[in-house]
mmCIF file of N, CA and C in Angstrom:
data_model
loop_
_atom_site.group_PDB
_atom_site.id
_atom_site.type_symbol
_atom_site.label_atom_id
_atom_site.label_comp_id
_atom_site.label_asym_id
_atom_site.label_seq_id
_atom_site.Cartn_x
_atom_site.Cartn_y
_atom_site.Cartn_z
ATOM 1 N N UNK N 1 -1.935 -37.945 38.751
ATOM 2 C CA UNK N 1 -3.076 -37.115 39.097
ATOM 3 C C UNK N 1 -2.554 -35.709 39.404
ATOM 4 N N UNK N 2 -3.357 -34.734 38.825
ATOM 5 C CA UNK N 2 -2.936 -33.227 39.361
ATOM 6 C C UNK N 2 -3.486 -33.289 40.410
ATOM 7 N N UNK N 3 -2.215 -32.855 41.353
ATOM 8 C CA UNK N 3 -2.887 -31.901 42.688
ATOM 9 C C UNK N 3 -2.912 -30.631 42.841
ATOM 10 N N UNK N 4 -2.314 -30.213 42.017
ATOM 11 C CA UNK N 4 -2.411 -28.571 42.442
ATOM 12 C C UNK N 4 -2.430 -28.346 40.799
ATOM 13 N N UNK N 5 -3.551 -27.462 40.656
ATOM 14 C CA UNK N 5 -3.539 -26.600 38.921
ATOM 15 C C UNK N 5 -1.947 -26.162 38.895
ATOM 16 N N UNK N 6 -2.126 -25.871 37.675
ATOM 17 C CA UNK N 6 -1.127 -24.654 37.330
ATOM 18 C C UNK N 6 -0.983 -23.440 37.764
ATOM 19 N N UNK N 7 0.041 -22.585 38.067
ATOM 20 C CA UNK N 7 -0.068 -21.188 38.934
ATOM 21 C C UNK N 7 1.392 -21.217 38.893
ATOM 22 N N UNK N 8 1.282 -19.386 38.891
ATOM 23 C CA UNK N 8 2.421 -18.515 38.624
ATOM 24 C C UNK N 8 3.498 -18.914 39.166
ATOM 25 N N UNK N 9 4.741 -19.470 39.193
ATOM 26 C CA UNK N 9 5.628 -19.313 40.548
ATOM 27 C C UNK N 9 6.213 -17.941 41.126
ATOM 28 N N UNK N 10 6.589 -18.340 42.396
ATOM 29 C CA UNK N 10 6.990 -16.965 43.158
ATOM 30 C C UNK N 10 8.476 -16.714 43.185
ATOM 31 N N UNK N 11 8.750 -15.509 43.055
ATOM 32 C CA UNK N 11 10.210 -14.867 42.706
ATOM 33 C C UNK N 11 11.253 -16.047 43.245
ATOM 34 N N UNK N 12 10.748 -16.469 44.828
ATOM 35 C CA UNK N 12 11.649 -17.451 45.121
ATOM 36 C C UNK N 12 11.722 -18.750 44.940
ATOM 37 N N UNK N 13 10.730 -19.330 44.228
ATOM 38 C CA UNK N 13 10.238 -20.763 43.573
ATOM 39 C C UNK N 13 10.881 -20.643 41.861
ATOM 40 N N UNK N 14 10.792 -19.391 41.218
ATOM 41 C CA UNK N 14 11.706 -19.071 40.020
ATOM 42 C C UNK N 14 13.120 -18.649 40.100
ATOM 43 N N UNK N 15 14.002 -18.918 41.041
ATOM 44 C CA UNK N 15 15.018 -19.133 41.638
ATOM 45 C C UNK N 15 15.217 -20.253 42.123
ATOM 46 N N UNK N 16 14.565 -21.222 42.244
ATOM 47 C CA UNK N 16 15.046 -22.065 43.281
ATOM 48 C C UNK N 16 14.667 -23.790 42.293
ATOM 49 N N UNK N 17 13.465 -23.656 41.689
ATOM 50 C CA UNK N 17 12.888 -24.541 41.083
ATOM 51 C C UNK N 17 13.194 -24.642 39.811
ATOM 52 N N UNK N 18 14.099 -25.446 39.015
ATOM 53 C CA UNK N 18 14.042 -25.843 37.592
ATOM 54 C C UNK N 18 12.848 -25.737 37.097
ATOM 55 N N UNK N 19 11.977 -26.410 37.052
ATOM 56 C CA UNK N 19 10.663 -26.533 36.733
ATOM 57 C C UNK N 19 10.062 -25.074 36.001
ATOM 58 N N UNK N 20 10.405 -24.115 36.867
ATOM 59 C CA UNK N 20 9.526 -22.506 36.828
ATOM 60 C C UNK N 20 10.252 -21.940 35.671
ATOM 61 N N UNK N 21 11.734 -21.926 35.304
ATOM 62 C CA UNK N 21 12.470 -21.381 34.540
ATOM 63 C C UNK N 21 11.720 -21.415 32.897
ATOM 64 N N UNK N 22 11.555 -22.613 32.168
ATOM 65 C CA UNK N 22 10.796 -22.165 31.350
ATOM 66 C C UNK N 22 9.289 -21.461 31.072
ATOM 67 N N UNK N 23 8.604 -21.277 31.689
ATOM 68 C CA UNK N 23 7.456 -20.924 31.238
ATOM 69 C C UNK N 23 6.924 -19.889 32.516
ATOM 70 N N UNK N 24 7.239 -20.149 33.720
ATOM 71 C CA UNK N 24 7.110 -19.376 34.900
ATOM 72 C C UNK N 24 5.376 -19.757 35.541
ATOM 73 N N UNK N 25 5.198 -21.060 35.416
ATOM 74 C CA UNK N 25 3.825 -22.248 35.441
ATOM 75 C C UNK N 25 4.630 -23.198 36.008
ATOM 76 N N UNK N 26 4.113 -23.529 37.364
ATOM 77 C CA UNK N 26 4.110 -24.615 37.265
ATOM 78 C C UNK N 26 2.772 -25.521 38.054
ATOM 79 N N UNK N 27 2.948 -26.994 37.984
ATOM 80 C CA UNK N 27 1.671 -27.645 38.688
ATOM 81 C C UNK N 27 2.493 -28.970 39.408
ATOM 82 N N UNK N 28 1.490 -29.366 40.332
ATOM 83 C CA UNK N 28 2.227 -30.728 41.143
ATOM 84 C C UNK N 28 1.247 -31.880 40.952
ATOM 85 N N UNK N 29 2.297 -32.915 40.323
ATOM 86 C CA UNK N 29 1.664 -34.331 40.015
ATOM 87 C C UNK N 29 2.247 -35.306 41.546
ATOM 88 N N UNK N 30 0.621 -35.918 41.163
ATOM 89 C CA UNK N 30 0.999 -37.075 42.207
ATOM 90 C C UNK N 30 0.792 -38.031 41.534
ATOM 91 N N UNK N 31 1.753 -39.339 41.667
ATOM 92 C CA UNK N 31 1.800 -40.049 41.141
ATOM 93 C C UNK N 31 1.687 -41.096 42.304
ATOM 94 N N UNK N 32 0.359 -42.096 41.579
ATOM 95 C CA UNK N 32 -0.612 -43.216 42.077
ATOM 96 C C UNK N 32 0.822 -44.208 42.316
ATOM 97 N N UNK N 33 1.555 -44.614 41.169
ATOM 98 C CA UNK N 33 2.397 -45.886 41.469
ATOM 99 C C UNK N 33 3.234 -45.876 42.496
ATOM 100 N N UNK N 34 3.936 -44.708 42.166
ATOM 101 C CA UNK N 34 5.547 -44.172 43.418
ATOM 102 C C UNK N 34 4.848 -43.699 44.498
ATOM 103 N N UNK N 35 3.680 -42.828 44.464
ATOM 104 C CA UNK N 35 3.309 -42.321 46.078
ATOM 105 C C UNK N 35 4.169 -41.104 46.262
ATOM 106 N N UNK N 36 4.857 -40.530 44.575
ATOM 107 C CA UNK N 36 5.853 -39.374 45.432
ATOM 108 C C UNK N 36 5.095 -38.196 44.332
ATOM 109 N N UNK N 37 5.552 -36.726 44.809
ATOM 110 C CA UNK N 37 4.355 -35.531 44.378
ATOM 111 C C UNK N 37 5.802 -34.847 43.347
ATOM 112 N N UNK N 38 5.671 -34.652 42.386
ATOM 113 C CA UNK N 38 6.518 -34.230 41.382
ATOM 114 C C UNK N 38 6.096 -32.421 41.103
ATOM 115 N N UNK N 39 6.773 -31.791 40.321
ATOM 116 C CA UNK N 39 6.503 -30.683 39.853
ATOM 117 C C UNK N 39 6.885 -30.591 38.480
ATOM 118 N N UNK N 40 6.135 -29.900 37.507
ATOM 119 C CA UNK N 40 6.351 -30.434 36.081
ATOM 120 C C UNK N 40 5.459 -28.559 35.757
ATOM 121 N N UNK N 41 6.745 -28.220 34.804
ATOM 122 C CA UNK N 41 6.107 -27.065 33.811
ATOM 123 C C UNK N 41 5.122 -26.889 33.465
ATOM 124 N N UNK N 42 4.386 -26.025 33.303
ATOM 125 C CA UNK N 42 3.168 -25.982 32.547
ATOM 126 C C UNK N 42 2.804 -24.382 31.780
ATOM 127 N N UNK N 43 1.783 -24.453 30.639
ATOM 128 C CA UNK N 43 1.492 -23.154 30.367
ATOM 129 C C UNK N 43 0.065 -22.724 30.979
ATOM 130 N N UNK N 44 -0.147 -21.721 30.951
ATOM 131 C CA UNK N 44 -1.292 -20.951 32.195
ATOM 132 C C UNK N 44 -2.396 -20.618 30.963
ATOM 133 N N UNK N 45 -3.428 -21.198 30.681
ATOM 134 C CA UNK N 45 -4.702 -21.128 29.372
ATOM 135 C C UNK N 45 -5.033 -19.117 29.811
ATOM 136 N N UNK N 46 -5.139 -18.676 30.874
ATOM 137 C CA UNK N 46 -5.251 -17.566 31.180
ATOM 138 C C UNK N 46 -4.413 -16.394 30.714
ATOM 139 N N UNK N 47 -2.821 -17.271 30.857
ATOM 140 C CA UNK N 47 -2.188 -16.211 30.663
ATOM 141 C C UNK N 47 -1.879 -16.305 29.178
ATOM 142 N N UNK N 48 -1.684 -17.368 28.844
ATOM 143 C CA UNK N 48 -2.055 -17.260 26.927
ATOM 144 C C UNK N 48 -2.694 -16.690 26.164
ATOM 145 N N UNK N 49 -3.912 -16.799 26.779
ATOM 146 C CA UNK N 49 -5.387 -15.797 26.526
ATOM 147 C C UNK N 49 -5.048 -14.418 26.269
ATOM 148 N N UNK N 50 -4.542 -14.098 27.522
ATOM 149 C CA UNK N 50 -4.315 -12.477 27.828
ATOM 150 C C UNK N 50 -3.027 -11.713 26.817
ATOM 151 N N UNK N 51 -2.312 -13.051 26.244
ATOM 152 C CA UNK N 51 -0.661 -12.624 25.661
ATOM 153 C C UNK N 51 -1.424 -12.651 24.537
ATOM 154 N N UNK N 52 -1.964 -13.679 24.036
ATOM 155 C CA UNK N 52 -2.992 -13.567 22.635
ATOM 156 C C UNK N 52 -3.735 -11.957 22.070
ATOM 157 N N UNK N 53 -4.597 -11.928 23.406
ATOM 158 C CA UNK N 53 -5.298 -10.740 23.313
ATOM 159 C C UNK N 53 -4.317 -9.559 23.402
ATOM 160 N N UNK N 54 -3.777 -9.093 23.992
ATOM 161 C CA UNK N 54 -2.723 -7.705 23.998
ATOM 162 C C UNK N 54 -1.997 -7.900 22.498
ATOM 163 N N UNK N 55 -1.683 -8.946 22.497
ATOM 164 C CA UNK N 55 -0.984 -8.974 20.756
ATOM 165 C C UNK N 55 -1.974 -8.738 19.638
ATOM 166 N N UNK N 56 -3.088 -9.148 19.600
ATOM 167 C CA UNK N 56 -4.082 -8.915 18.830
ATOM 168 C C UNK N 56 -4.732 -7.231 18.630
ATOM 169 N N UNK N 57 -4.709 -6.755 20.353
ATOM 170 C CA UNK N 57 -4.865 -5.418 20.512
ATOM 171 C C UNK N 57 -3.854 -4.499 19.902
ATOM 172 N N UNK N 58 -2.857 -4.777 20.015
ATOM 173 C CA UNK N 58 -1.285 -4.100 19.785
ATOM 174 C C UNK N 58 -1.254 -4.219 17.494
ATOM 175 N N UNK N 59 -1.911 -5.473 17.208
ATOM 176 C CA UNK N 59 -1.944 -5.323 15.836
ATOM 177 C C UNK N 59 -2.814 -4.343 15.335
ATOM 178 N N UNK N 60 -4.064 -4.135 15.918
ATOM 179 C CA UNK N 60 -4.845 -3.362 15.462
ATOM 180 C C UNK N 60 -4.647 -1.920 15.352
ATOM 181 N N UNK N 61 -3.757 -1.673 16.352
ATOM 182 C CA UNK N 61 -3.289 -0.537 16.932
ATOM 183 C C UNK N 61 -2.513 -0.142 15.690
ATOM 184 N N UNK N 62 -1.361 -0.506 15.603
ATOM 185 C CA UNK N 62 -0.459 -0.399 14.312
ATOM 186 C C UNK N 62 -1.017 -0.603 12.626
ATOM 187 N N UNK N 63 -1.998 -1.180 12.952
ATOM 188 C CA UNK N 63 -3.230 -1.031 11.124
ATOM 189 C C UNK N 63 -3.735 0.147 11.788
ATOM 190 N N UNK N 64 -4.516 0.791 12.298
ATOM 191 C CA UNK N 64 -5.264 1.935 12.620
ATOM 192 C C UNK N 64 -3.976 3.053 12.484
ATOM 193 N N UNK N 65 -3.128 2.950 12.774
ATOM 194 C CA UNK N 65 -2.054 4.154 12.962
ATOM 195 C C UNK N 65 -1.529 3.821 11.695
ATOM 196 N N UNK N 66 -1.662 2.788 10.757
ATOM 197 C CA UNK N 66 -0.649 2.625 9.374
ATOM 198 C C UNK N 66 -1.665 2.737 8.270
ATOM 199 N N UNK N 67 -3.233 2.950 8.434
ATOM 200 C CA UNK N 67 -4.050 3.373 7.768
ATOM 201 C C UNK N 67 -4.132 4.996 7.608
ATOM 202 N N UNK N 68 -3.856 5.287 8.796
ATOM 203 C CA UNK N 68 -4.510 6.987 9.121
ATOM 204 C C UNK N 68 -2.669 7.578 8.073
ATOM 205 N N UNK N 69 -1.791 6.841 7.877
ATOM 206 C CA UNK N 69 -0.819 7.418 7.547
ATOM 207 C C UNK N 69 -0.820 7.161 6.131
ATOM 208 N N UNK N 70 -1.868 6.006 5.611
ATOM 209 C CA UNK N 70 -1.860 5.906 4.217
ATOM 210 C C UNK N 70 -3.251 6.969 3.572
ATOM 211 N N UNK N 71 -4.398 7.229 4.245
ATOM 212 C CA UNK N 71 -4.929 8.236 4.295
ATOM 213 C C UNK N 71 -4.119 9.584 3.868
ATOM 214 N N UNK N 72 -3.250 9.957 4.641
ATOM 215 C CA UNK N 72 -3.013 11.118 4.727
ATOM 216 C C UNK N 72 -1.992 10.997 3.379
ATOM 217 N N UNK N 73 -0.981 10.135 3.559
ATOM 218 C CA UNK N 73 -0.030 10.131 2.304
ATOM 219 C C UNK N 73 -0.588 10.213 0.891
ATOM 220 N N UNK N 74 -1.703 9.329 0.315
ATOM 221 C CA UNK N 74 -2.919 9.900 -0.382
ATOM 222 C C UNK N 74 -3.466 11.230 -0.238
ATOM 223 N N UNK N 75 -3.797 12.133 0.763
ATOM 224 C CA UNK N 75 -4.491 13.125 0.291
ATOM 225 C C UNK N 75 -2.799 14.048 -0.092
ATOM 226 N N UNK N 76 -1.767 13.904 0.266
ATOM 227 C CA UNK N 76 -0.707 14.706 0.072
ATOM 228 C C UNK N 76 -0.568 14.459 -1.677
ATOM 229 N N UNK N 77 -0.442 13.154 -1.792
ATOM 230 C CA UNK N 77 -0.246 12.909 -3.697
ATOM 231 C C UNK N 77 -1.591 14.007 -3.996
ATOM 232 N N UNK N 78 -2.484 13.230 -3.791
ATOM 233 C CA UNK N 78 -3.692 14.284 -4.477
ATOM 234 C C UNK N 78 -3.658 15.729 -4.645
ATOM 235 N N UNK N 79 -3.467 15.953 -3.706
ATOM 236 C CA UNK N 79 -2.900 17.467 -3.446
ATOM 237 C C UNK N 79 -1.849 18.297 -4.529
ATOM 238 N N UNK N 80 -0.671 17.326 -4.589
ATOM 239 C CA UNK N 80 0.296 17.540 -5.413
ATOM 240 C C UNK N 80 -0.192 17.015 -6.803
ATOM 241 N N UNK N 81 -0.865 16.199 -7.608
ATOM 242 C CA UNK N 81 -1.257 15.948 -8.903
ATOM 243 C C UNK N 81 -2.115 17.524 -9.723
ATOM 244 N N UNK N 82 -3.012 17.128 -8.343
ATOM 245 C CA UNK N 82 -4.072 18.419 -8.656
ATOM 246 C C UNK N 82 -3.588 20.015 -8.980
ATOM 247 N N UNK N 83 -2.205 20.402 -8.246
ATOM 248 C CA UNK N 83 -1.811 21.589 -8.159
ATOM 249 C C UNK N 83 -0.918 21.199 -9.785
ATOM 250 N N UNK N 84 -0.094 20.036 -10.104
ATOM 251 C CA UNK N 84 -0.115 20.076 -11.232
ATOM 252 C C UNK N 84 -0.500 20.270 -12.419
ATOM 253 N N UNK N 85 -2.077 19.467 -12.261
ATOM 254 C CA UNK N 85 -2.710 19.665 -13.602
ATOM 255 C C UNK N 85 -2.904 21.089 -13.646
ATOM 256 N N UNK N 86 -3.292 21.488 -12.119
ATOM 257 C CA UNK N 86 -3.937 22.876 -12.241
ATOM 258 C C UNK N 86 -2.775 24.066 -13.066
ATOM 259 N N UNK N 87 -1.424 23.794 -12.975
ATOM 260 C CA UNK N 87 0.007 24.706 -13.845
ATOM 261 C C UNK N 87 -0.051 24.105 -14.705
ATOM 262 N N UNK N 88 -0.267 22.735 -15.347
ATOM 263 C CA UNK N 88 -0.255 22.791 -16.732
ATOM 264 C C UNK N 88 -1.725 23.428 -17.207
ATOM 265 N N UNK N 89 -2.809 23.624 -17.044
ATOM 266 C CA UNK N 89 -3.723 24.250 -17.575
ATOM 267 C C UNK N 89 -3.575 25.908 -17.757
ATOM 268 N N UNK N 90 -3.060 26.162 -16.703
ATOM 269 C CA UNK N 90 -3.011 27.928 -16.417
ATOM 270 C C UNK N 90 -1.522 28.538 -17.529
ATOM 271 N N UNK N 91 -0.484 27.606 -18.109
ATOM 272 C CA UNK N 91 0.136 27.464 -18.286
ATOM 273 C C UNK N 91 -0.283 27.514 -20.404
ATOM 274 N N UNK N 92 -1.092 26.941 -20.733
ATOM 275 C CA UNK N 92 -1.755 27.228 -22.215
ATOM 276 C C UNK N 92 -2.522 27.943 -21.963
#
């Protein structure tokens, strides 16, 4: 049975507790047979959420900034074709 959700550990519980080292979650099981309260890793649905979302934010970010640079790299070709045709015409 969970007794305690999942939650952050504290600087000195991630020092001190195996448990916290991977994921920095942990929760406390009680267990019906033994009668003794364990601590066991866990991941935080909140903080997944939030790592999800900033990564999702952070992609968009880099298409919006890698669009505006394909924009512009396009109007530079254009620029340069056009001033071409325009010397080969002036040119006969």
């Amino acid at each position: 049975v969970v007794a305690r959700e999942c939650t952050r550990c504290s600087s000195f519980q991630a020092k001190t507790i195996a448990q916290c080292i991977p994921t920095g979650f942990i929760e406390k099981i009680s267990c019906a047979t033994s009668k003794r309260d364990e601590l066991k890793s866990c991941r935080s649905a909140v903080m997944e959420a939030h790592v999800f979302w900033r990564f999702v934010g952070t992609m968009m970010c880099v298409a919006a900034i890698f669009a505006v640079l394909v924009v512009c790299r396009q109007r530079v070709l254009d620029r340069k074709a056009l001033e071409k045709v325009r010397k080969q015409i002036e040119s006969i």
